[in-house]
CSV table of C-alpha atoms in Angstrom, one decimal:
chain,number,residue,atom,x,y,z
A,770,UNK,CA,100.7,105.0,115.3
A,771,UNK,CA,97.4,102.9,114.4
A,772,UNK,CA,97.3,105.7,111.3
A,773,UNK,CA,100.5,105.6,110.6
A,774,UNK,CA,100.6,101.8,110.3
A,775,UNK,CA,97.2,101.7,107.8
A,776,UNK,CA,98.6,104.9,105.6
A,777,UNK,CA,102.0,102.4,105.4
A,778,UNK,CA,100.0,99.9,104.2
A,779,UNK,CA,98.0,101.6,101.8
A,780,UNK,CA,101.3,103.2,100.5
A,781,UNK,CA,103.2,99.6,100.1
A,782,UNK,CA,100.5,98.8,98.3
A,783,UNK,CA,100.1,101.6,95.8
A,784,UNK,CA,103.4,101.7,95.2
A,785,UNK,CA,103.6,97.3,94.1
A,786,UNK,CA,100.5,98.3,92.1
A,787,UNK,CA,102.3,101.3,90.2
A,788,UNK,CA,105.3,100.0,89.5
A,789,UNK,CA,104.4,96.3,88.4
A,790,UNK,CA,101.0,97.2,86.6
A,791,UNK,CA,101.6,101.1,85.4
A,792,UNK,CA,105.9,101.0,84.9
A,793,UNK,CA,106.2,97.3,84.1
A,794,UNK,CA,108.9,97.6,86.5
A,795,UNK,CA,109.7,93.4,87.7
A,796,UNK,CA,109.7,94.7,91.3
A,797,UNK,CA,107.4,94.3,94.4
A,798,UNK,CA,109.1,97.0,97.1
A,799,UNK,CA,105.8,96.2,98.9
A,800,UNK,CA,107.8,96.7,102.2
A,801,UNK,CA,109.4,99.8,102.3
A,802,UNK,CA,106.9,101.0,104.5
A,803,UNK,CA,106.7,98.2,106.5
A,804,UNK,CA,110.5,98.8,107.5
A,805,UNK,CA,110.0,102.3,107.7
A,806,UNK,CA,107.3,101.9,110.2
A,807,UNK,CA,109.6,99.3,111.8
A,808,UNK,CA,112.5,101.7,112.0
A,809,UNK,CA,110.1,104.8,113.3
A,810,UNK,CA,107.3,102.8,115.6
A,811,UNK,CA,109.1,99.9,116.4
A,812,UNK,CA,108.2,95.6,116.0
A,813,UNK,CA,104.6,95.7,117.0
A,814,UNK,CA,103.6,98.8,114.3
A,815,UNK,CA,106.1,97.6,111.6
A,816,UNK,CA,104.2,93.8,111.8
A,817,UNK,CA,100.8,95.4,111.8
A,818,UNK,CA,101.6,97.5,108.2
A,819,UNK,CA,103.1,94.2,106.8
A,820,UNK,CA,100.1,92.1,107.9
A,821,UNK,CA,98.0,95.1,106.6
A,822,UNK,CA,99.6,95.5,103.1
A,823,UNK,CA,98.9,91.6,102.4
A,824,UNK,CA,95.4,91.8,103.9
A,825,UNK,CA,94.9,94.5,101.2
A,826,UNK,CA,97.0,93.2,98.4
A,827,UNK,CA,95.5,90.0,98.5
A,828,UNK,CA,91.4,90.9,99.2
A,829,UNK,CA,91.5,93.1,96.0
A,830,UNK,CA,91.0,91.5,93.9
A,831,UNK,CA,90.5,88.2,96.2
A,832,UNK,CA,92.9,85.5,94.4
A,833,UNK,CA,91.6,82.6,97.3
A,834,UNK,CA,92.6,82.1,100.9
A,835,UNK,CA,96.0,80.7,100.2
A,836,UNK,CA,97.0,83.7,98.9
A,837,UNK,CA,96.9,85.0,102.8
A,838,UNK,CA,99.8,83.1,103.6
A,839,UNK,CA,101.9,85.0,102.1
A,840,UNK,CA,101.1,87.4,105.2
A,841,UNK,CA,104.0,85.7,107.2
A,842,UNK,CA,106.8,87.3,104.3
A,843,UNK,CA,105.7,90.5,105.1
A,844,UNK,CA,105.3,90.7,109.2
A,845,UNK,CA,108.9,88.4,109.1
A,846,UNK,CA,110.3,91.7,107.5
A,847,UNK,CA,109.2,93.7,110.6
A,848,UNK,CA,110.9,91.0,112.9
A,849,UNK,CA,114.1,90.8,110.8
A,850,UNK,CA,114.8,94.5,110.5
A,851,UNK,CA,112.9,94.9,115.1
A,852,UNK,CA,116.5,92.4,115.2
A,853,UNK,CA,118.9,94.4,113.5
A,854,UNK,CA,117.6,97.5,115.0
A,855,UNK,CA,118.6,95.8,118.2
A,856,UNK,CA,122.0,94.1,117.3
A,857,UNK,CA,122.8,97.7,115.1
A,858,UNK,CA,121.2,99.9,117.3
A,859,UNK,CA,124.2,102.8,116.8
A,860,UNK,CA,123.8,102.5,113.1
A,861,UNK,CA,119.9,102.5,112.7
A,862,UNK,CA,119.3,105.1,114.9
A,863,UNK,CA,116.5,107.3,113.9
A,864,UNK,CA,115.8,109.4,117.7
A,865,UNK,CA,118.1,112.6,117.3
A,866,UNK,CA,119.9,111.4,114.1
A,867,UNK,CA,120.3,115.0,113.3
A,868,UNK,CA,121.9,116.2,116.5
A,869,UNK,CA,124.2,113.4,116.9
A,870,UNK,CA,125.9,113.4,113.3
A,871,UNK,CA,129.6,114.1,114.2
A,872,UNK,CA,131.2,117.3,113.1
A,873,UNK,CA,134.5,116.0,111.8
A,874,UNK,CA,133.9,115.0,108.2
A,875,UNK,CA,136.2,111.5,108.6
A,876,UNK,CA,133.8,110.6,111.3
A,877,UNK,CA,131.0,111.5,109.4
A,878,UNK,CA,132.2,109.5,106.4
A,879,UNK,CA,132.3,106.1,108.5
A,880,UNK,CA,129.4,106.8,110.4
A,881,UNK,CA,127.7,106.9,107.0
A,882,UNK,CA,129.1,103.6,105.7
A,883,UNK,CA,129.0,102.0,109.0
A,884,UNK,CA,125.0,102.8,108.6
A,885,UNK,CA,125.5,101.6,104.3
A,886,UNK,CA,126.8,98.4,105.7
A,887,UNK,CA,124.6,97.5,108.1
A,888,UNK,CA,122.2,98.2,106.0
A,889,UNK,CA,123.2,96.0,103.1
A,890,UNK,CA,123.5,92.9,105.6
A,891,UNK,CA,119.9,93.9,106.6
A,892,UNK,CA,118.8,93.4,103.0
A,893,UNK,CA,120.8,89.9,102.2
A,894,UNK,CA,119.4,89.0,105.3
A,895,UNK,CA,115.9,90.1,104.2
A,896,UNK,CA,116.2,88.3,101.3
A,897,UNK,CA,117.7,84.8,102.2
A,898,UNK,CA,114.3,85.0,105.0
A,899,UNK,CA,111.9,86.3,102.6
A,900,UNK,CA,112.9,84.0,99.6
A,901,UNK,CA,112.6,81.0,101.8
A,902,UNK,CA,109.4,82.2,103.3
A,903,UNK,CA,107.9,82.5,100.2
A,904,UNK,CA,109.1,79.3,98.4
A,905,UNK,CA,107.5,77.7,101.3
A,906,UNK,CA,104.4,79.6,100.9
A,907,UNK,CA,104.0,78.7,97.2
A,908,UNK,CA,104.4,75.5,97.6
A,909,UNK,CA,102.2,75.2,100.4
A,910,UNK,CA,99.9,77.0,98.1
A,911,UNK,CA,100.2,74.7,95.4
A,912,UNK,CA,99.7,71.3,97.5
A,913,UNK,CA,103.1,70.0,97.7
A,914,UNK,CA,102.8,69.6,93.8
A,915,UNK,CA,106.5,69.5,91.7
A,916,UNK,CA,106.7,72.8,89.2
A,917,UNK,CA,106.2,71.9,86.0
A,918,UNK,CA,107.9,73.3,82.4
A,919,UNK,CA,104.1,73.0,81.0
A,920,UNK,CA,102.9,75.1,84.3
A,921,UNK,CA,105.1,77.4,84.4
A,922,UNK,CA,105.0,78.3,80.5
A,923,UNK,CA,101.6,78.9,80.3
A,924,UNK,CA,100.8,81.3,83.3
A,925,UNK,CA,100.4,84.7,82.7
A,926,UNK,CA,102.6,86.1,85.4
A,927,UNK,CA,105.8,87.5,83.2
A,928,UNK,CA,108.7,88.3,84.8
A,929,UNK,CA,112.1,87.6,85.4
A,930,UNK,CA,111.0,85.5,88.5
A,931,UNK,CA,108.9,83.3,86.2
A,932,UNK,CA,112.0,83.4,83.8
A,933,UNK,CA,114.5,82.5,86.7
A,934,UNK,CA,111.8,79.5,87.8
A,935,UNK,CA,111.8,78.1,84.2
A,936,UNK,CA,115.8,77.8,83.9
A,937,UNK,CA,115.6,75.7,87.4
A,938,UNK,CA,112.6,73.5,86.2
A,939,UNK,CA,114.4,73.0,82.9
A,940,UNK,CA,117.1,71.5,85.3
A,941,UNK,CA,114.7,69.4,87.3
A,942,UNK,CA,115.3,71.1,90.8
A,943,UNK,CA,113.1,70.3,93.3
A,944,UNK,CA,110.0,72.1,93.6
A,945,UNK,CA,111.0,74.0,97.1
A,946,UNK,CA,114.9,74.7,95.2
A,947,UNK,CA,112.2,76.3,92.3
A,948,UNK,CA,110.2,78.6,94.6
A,949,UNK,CA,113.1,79.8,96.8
A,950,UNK,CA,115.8,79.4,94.3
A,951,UNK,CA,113.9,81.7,91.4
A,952,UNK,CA,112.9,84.4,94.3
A,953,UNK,CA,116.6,85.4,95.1
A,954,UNK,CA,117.6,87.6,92.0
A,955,UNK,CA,114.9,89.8,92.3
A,956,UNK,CA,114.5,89.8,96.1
A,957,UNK,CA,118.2,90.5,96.0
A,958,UNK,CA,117.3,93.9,94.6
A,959,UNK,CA,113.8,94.3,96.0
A,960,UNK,CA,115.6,94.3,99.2
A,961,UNK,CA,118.5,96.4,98.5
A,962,UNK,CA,116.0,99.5,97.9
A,963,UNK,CA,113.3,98.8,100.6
A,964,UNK,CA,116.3,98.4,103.3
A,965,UNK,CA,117.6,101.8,102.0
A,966,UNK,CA,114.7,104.0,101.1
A,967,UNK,CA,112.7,102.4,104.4
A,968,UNK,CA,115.4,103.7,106.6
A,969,UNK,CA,115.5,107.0,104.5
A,970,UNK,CA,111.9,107.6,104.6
A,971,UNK,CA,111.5,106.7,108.6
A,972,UNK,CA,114.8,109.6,109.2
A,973,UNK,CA,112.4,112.1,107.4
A,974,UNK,CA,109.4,111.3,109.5
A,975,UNK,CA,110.9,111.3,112.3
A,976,UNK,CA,112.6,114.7,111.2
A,977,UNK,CA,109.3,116.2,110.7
A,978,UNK,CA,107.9,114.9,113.4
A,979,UNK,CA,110.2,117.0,115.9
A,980,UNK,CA,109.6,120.2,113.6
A,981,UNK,CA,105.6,119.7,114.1
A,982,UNK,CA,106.4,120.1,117.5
């Protein structure tokens, strides 16, 4: 699992850098394998890829320690989705998935949505936790000092996040209403995918897995 956890985090990684920095695409979904891990391995594995992936993201290039915070976003994924696991645990099976799917197709229908649902609740939950988290974490970062229009227009970091933080500065929000408030559109959808293809992707390994047997 120690492999499984490092190739997780090298692949969360890869995948931020591709889509932000080669598509252009306003998205992180540097977490997918941290669920995935969470889903096949369990808490322990899931929070070591998260820490991992931050460890990585954040030493290359090195942007300065308080960067490193930012570790707690990625391990509280692990322990969010360890918790639905537990409260869900009919839904976000992943042991025998294949030899338990019902034959009828009605029951196959809800057993699908039944999983759909729960996993949708998984990623508003991820993303109310994870906005907070990191509002906290940027502002930590930046020494308790208000967000300012002037700040915020001249750093280099485009995206609809710094968009979404401009509108609520131009409102005068608090700075901690700035950092989580702007991080809720796009974690909204950030989640919405890691939640589904992280569940998706642990289902296949653990598919191959039992073939490899």
């Amino acid at each position: 699992m120690l492999f499984v956890s490092i190739a997780g985090a090298v692949m969360n990684m890869l995948v931020c850098h591709f889509l932000r920095n080669r598509l252009g695409i306003p998205l992180f979904l540097d977490t997918v394998l941290t669920m995935t891990v969470t889903f096949y391995g369990g808490v322990f594995w899931g929070a070591l890829t998260g820490a991992l992936t931050n460890l990585m993201q954040e030493s290359l290039p090195f942007v300065g320690w308080g960067a490193y915070l930012f570790i707690i976003c990625n391990i509280a994924v692990a322990l969010v989705t360890a918790l639905f696991i537990r409260w869900f645990p009919q839904e976000l099976r992943i042991a025998g998935t294949e030899k338990t799917l019902p034959k009828n197709k009605s029951r196959w229908f809800q057993d699908l949505m039944g999983k759909a649902i729960v996993l949708v609740l998984l990623s508003f939950a991820l993303c109310l936790v994870i906005s907070v988290l990191g509002g906290l974490c940027a502002v930590i970062i930046d020494g308790f000092t208000p967000p300012t229009l002037d700040t915020a227009l001249m750093s280099d970091f485009k995206s609809p996040e710094q968009n979404f933080r401009i509108a609520l500065i131009q409102r005068n929000f608090p700075g901690l209403i700035v950092e989580i408030g702007s991080r809720i559109p796009v974690n909204l959808l950030d989640r919405l995918i890691s939640s589904f293809a992280g569940y998706a992707l642990a289902v296949l390994l653990a598919f191959g897995e039992r073939k490899l047997r």
